[in-house]
Amino acid sequence: SGSGSGSGSGSGSSSRSTNIVRDGPSSEVAEAIGDLRWCNAVVMVYPTWWFNVPGALKGYIDRTFLPHVAFRLPKQSRPDDTGATETGLQPLLTNIEKLGVVSTYGAPRHIVAVAGDNGRRMFSAGLRPLMHAECLMTHHGMYEMDSTTPEQRTRFLDQVEAAYRRF
């Protein structure tokens, strides 16, 4: 799980420090990386908490969208490399041609927009550029989730289902 102090505190911690570069990823992370390298589409479904993705999803991203897996750093690219993004990163998950994002929000759309919609922005500006150059991204958001009616939630789910039948 990345670099750890190995202090032994906390549930599930080990007595030795782990280093993904030295030790390689865990079997679960290696399987997730294999899935990312195999698939042609990724769909992320999550609740937005405090204007961002939940910690578990952020942890998944941190452990799987790694250098040499999702991208090559600029200093590791040759000057004549093509395909680098605006950031200079060279995308390595070019097999992924579609990215879907479905999220619920407690706040109204205008407040989410003012706050920056961090989860949506992370996927569109941070992860999508690591995928195929023409990767299509779709986003579906259910805003003001806490005050919606059962009918509104059903309508939203029907819209999402219809969109992903075509996805």
PDB file of C-alpha atoms in Angstrom:
ATOM      1  CA  SER A   1       0.000   0.000   0.000  1.00  0.00           C
ATOM      2  CA  GLY A   2       2.571   2.561  -1.076  1.00  0.00           C
ATOM      3  CA  SER A   3       5.317   3.655   1.274  1.00  0.00           C
ATOM      4  CA  GLY A   4       4.533   2.901   4.861  1.00  0.00           C
ATOM      5  CA  SER A   5       6.374   3.441   8.085  1.00  0.00           C
ATOM      6  CA  GLY A   6       5.813  -0.111   9.217  1.00  0.00           C
ATOM      7  CA  SER A   7       4.984   1.158  12.693  1.00  0.00           C
ATOM      8  CA  GLY A   8       2.573  -1.683  13.293  1.00  0.00           C
ATOM      9  CA  SER A   9      -0.240   0.633  14.298  1.00  0.00           C
ATOM     10  CA  GLY A  10      -3.649   0.353  12.760  1.00  0.00           C
ATOM     11  CA  SER A  11      -5.650  -2.528  11.431  1.00  0.00           C
ATOM     12  CA  GLY A  12      -3.961  -4.743   8.880  1.00  0.00           C
ATOM     13  CA  SER A  13      -0.570  -3.055   9.066  1.00  0.00           C
ATOM     14  CA  SER A  14       2.586  -5.075   8.707  1.00  0.00           C
ATOM     15  CA  SER A  15       5.760  -4.915  10.727  1.00  0.00           C
ATOM     16  CA  ARG A  16       7.867  -4.079   7.692  1.00  0.00           C
ATOM     17  CA  SER A  17       7.794  -1.113   5.402  1.00  0.00           C
ATOM     18  CA  THR A  18       6.301  -1.724   1.962  1.00  0.00           C
ATOM     19  CA  ASN A  19       7.563  -0.104  -1.193  1.00  0.00           C
ATOM     20  CA  ILE A  20       5.726  -0.755  -4.449  1.00  0.00           C
ATOM     21  CA  VAL A  21       8.841  -0.046  -6.540  1.00  0.00           C
ATOM     22  CA  ARG A  22      10.987  -2.472  -4.566  1.00  0.00           C
ATOM     23  CA  ASP A  23       8.367  -5.114  -3.690  1.00  0.00           C
ATOM     24  CA  GLY A  24       5.923  -4.760  -6.556  1.00  0.00           C
ATOM     25  CA  PRO A  25       2.179  -4.340  -6.109  1.00  0.00           C
ATOM     26  CA  SER A  26       0.059  -6.647  -3.974  1.00  0.00           C
ATOM     27  CA  SER A  27      -1.807  -9.408  -5.807  1.00  0.00           C
ATOM     28  CA  GLU A  28      -5.057  -7.399  -5.610  1.00  0.00           C
ATOM     29  CA  VAL A  29      -3.421  -4.298  -7.073  1.00  0.00           C
ATOM     30  CA  ALA A  30      -1.660  -6.365  -9.740  1.00  0.00           C
ATOM     31  CA  GLU A  31      -5.049  -7.809 -10.737  1.00  0.00           C
ATOM     32  CA  ALA A  32      -6.598  -4.321 -10.920  1.00  0.00           C
ATOM     33  CA  ILE A  33      -3.672  -3.103 -13.047  1.00  0.00           C
ATOM     34  CA  GLY A  34      -4.167  -6.102 -15.351  1.00  0.00           C
ATOM     35  CA  ASP A  35      -7.835  -5.191 -15.688  1.00  0.00           C
ATOM     36  CA  LEU A  36      -6.936  -1.592 -16.610  1.00  0.00           C
ATOM     37  CA  ARG A  37      -4.481  -2.786 -19.249  1.00  0.00           C
ATOM     38  CA  TRP A  38      -7.062  -5.206 -20.678  1.00  0.00           C
ATOM     39  CA  CYS A  39     -10.299  -3.192 -20.785  1.00  0.00           C
ATOM     40  CA  ASN A  40     -11.483  -0.712 -23.379  1.00  0.00           C
ATOM     41  CA  ALA A  41     -13.904   1.103 -21.052  1.00  0.00           C
ATOM     42  CA  VAL A  42     -13.959   2.134 -17.389  1.00  0.00           C
ATOM     43  CA  VAL A  43     -17.013   3.242 -15.425  1.00  0.00           C
ATOM     44  CA  MET A  44     -16.607   4.875 -12.000  1.00  0.00           C
ATOM     45  CA  VAL A  45     -19.702   5.041  -9.782  1.00  0.00           C
ATOM     46  CA  TYR A  46     -19.399   6.829  -6.457  1.00  0.00           C
ATOM     47  CA  PRO A  47     -21.036   9.241  -4.035  1.00  0.00           C
ATOM     48  CA  THR A  48     -19.449  12.686  -3.881  1.00  0.00           C
ATOM     49  CA  TRP A  49     -18.514  13.455  -0.285  1.00  0.00           C
ATOM     50  CA  TRP A  50     -17.338  16.936   0.664  1.00  0.00           C
ATOM     51  CA  PHE A  51     -17.016  17.847  -3.015  1.00  0.00           C
ATOM     52  CA  ASN A  52     -14.671  14.957  -3.842  1.00  0.00           C
ATOM     53  CA  VAL A  53     -14.407  11.213  -4.391  1.00  0.00           C
ATOM     54  CA  PRO A  54     -14.491   8.931  -1.345  1.00  0.00           C
ATOM     55  CA  GLY A  55     -11.146   7.901   0.138  1.00  0.00           C
ATOM     56  CA  ALA A  56     -11.480   4.284  -0.996  1.00  0.00           C
ATOM     57  CA  LEU A  57     -11.820   5.340  -4.640  1.00  0.00           C
ATOM     58  CA  LYS A  58      -8.921   7.787  -4.298  1.00  0.00           C
ATOM     59  CA  GLY A  59      -6.858   4.955  -2.802  1.00  0.00           C
ATOM     60  CA  TYR A  60      -7.696   2.720  -5.782  1.00  0.00           C
ATOM     61  CA  ILE A  61      -6.603   5.451  -8.192  1.00  0.00           C
ATOM     62  CA  ASP A  62      -3.397   6.123  -6.243  1.00  0.00           C
ATOM     63  CA  ARG A  63      -2.481   2.416  -6.276  1.00  0.00           C
ATOM     64  CA  THR A  64      -3.355   1.584  -9.882  1.00  0.00           C
ATOM     65  CA  PHE A  65      -2.774   4.673 -12.053  1.00  0.00           C
ATOM     66  CA  LEU A  66       0.969   4.434 -11.516  1.00  0.00           C
ATOM     67  CA  PRO A  67       4.024   5.519 -13.485  1.00  0.00           C
ATOM     68  CA  HIS A  68       4.875   2.795 -16.030  1.00  0.00           C
ATOM     69  CA  VAL A  69       1.247   1.591 -15.795  1.00  0.00           C
ATOM     70  CA  ALA A  70      -0.901   4.617 -16.650  1.00  0.00           C
ATOM     71  CA  PHE A  71       1.768   7.027 -17.868  1.00  0.00           C
ATOM     72  CA  ARG A  72       5.431   7.661 -18.430  1.00  0.00           C
ATOM     73  CA  LEU A  73       6.941  10.711 -16.742  1.00  0.00           C
ATOM     74  CA  PRO A  74       8.449  13.406 -18.992  1.00  0.00           C
ATOM     75  CA  LYS A  75      12.025  12.722 -17.854  1.00  0.00           C
ATOM     76  CA  GLN A  76      11.548   9.081 -18.822  1.00  0.00           C
ATOM     77  CA  SER A  77      10.318   9.940 -22.295  1.00  0.00           C
ATOM     78  CA  ARG A  78      12.712  10.500 -25.122  1.00  0.00           C
ATOM     79  CA  PRO A  79      12.562  14.026 -26.598  1.00  0.00           C
ATOM     80  CA  ASP A  80      11.262  12.575 -29.853  1.00  0.00           C
ATOM     81  CA  ASP A  81       8.421  10.658 -28.144  1.00  0.00           C
ATOM     82  CA  THR A  82       5.038  11.416 -29.612  1.00  0.00           C
ATOM     83  CA  GLY A  83       1.748  11.134 -27.854  1.00  0.00           C
ATOM     84  CA  ALA A  84       2.623  13.154 -24.762  1.00  0.00           C
ATOM     85  CA  THR A  85      -0.269  15.073 -23.212  1.00  0.00           C
ATOM     86  CA  GLU A  86      -0.282  18.800 -22.411  1.00  0.00           C
ATOM     87  CA  THR A  87       1.321  17.921 -19.069  1.00  0.00           C
ATOM     88  CA  GLY A  88       4.168  16.141 -20.823  1.00  0.00           C
ATOM     89  CA  LEU A  89       3.015  12.745 -19.541  1.00  0.00           C
ATOM     90  CA  GLN A  90       2.964   9.987 -22.099  1.00  0.00           C
ATOM     91  CA  PRO A  91      -0.285   8.012 -21.723  1.00  0.00           C
ATOM     92  CA  LEU A  92       0.035   4.235 -21.387  1.00  0.00           C
ATOM     93  CA  LEU A  93      -3.620   3.214 -20.977  1.00  0.00           C
ATOM     94  CA  THR A  94      -4.431   3.933 -24.608  1.00  0.00           C
ATOM     95  CA  ASN A  95      -6.552   0.771 -24.745  1.00  0.00           C
ATOM     96  CA  ILE A  96      -9.237   2.637 -22.759  1.00  0.00           C
ATOM     97  CA  GLU A  97     -11.501   4.403 -25.246  1.00  0.00           C
ATOM     98  CA  LYS A  98     -14.444   5.237 -22.948  1.00  0.00           C
ATOM     99  CA  LEU A  99     -14.631   6.635 -19.433  1.00  0.00           C
ATOM    100  CA  GLY A 100     -17.945   6.808 -17.627  1.00  0.00           C
ATOM    101  CA  VAL A 101     -18.539   8.684 -14.375  1.00  0.00           C
ATOM    102  CA  VAL A 102     -21.724   8.422 -12.315  1.00  0.00           C
ATOM    103  CA  SER A 103     -22.005  10.268  -9.029  1.00  0.00           C
ATOM    104  CA  THR A 104     -24.472  11.501  -6.478  1.00  0.00           C
ATOM    105  CA  TYR A 105     -24.138  14.888  -4.787  1.00  0.00           C
ATOM    106  CA  GLY A 106     -25.797  16.283  -1.683  1.00  0.00           C
ATOM    107  CA  ALA A 107     -25.438  19.853  -2.933  1.00  0.00           C
ATOM    108  CA  PRO A 108     -27.214  21.595  -5.818  1.00  0.00           C
ATOM    109  CA  ARG A 109     -25.449  21.693  -9.185  1.00  0.00           C
ATOM    110  CA  HIS A 110     -24.519  25.395  -8.923  1.00  0.00           C
ATOM    111  CA  ILE A 111     -22.768  24.894  -5.568  1.00  0.00           C
ATOM    112  CA  VAL A 112     -20.917  21.831  -6.892  1.00  0.00           C
ATOM    113  CA  ALA A 113     -19.789  23.968  -9.854  1.00  0.00           C
ATOM    114  CA  VAL A 114     -18.572  26.794  -7.609  1.00  0.00           C
ATOM    115  CA  ALA A 115     -16.668  24.242  -5.486  1.00  0.00           C
ATOM    116  CA  GLY A 116     -14.973  22.938  -8.649  1.00  0.00           C
ATOM    117  CA  ASP A 117     -16.580  19.476  -8.936  1.00  0.00           C
ATOM    118  CA  ASN A 118     -13.240  17.959  -7.967  1.00  0.00           C
ATOM    119  CA  GLY A 119     -14.121  14.331  -8.699  1.00  0.00           C
ATOM    120  CA  ARG A 120     -15.383  15.080 -12.195  1.00  0.00           C
ATOM    121  CA  ARG A 121     -12.375  17.332 -12.841  1.00  0.00           C
ATOM    122  CA  MET A 122      -9.945  14.653 -11.618  1.00  0.00           C
ATOM    123  CA  PHE A 123     -11.386  12.152 -14.089  1.00  0.00           C
ATOM    124  CA  SER A 124     -11.641  14.557 -17.036  1.00  0.00           C
ATOM    125  CA  ALA A 125      -8.365  16.467 -16.637  1.00  0.00           C
ATOM    126  CA  GLY A 126      -6.249  14.036 -14.635  1.00  0.00           C
ATOM    127  CA  LEU A 127      -7.071  10.479 -15.701  1.00  0.00           C
ATOM    128  CA  ARG A 128      -8.717  10.782 -19.119  1.00  0.00           C
ATOM    129  CA  PRO A 129      -5.491  12.166 -20.688  1.00  0.00           C
ATOM    130  CA  LEU A 130      -3.765   8.922 -19.647  1.00  0.00           C
ATOM    131  CA  MET A 131      -6.127   6.969 -21.887  1.00  0.00           C
ATOM    132  CA  HIS A 132      -6.716   6.827 -25.650  1.00  0.00           C
ATOM    133  CA  ALA A 133      -6.290  10.230 -27.317  1.00  0.00           C
ATOM    134  CA  GLU A 134      -9.947  10.196 -28.387  1.00  0.00           C
ATOM    135  CA  CYS A 135     -11.301   8.705 -25.155  1.00  0.00           C
ATOM    136  CA  LEU A 136     -14.971   9.603 -24.786  1.00  0.00           C
ATOM    137  CA  MET A 137     -16.000  10.633 -21.270  1.00  0.00           C
ATOM    138  CA  THR A 138     -19.588  10.737 -20.087  1.00  0.00           C
ATOM    139  CA  HIS A 139     -20.760  12.076 -16.739  1.00  0.00           C
ATOM    140  CA  HIS A 140     -24.079  11.614 -14.978  1.00  0.00           C
ATOM    141  CA  GLY A 141     -24.730  13.429 -11.715  1.00  0.00           C
ATOM    142  CA  MET A 142     -27.659  13.233  -9.331  1.00  0.00           C
ATOM    143  CA  TYR A 143     -27.637  16.566  -7.491  1.00  0.00           C
ATOM    144  CA  GLU A 144     -29.377  17.359  -4.194  1.00  0.00           C
ATOM    145  CA  MET A 145     -29.595  13.624  -3.551  1.00  0.00           C
ATOM    146  CA  ASP A 146     -30.774  14.107   0.037  1.00  0.00           C
ATOM    147  CA  SER A 147     -33.919  15.953  -1.014  1.00  0.00           C
ATOM    148  CA  THR A 148     -34.910  14.045  -4.163  1.00  0.00           C
ATOM    149  CA  THR A 149     -38.101  12.067  -4.420  1.00  0.00           C
ATOM    150  CA  PRO A 150     -38.198   8.356  -5.202  1.00  0.00           C
ATOM    151  CA  GLU A 151     -39.549   9.289  -8.639  1.00  0.00           C
ATOM    152  CA  GLN A 152     -36.588  11.608  -9.333  1.00  0.00           C
ATOM    153  CA  ARG A 153     -34.126   8.912  -8.281  1.00  0.00           C
ATOM    154  CA  THR A 154     -35.874   6.349 -10.471  1.00  0.00           C
ATOM    155  CA  ARG A 155     -35.808   8.757 -13.440  1.00  0.00           C
ATOM    156  CA  PHE A 156     -32.065   9.350 -12.901  1.00  0.00           C
ATOM    157  CA  LEU A 157     -31.357   5.617 -12.707  1.00  0.00           C
ATOM    158  CA  ASP A 158     -33.398   5.041 -15.879  1.00  0.00           C
ATOM    159  CA  GLN A 159     -31.357   7.733 -17.677  1.00  0.00           C
ATOM    160  CA  VAL A 160     -28.074   6.201 -16.520  1.00  0.00           C
ATOM    161  CA  GLU A 161     -29.198   2.720 -17.512  1.00  0.00           C
ATOM    162  CA  ALA A 162     -30.239   3.917 -20.981  1.00  0.00           C
ATOM    163  CA  ALA A 163     -26.930   5.745 -21.471  1.00  0.00           C
ATOM    164  CA  TYR A 164     -24.863   2.707 -20.499  1.00  0.00           C
ATOM    165  CA  ARG A 165     -26.821   0.367 -22.736  1.00  0.00           C
ATOM    166  CA  ARG A 166     -25.324   2.443 -25.582  1.00  0.00           C
ATOM    167  CA  PHE A 167     -21.956   2.909 -23.879  1.00  0.00           C
TER     168      PHE A 167
END
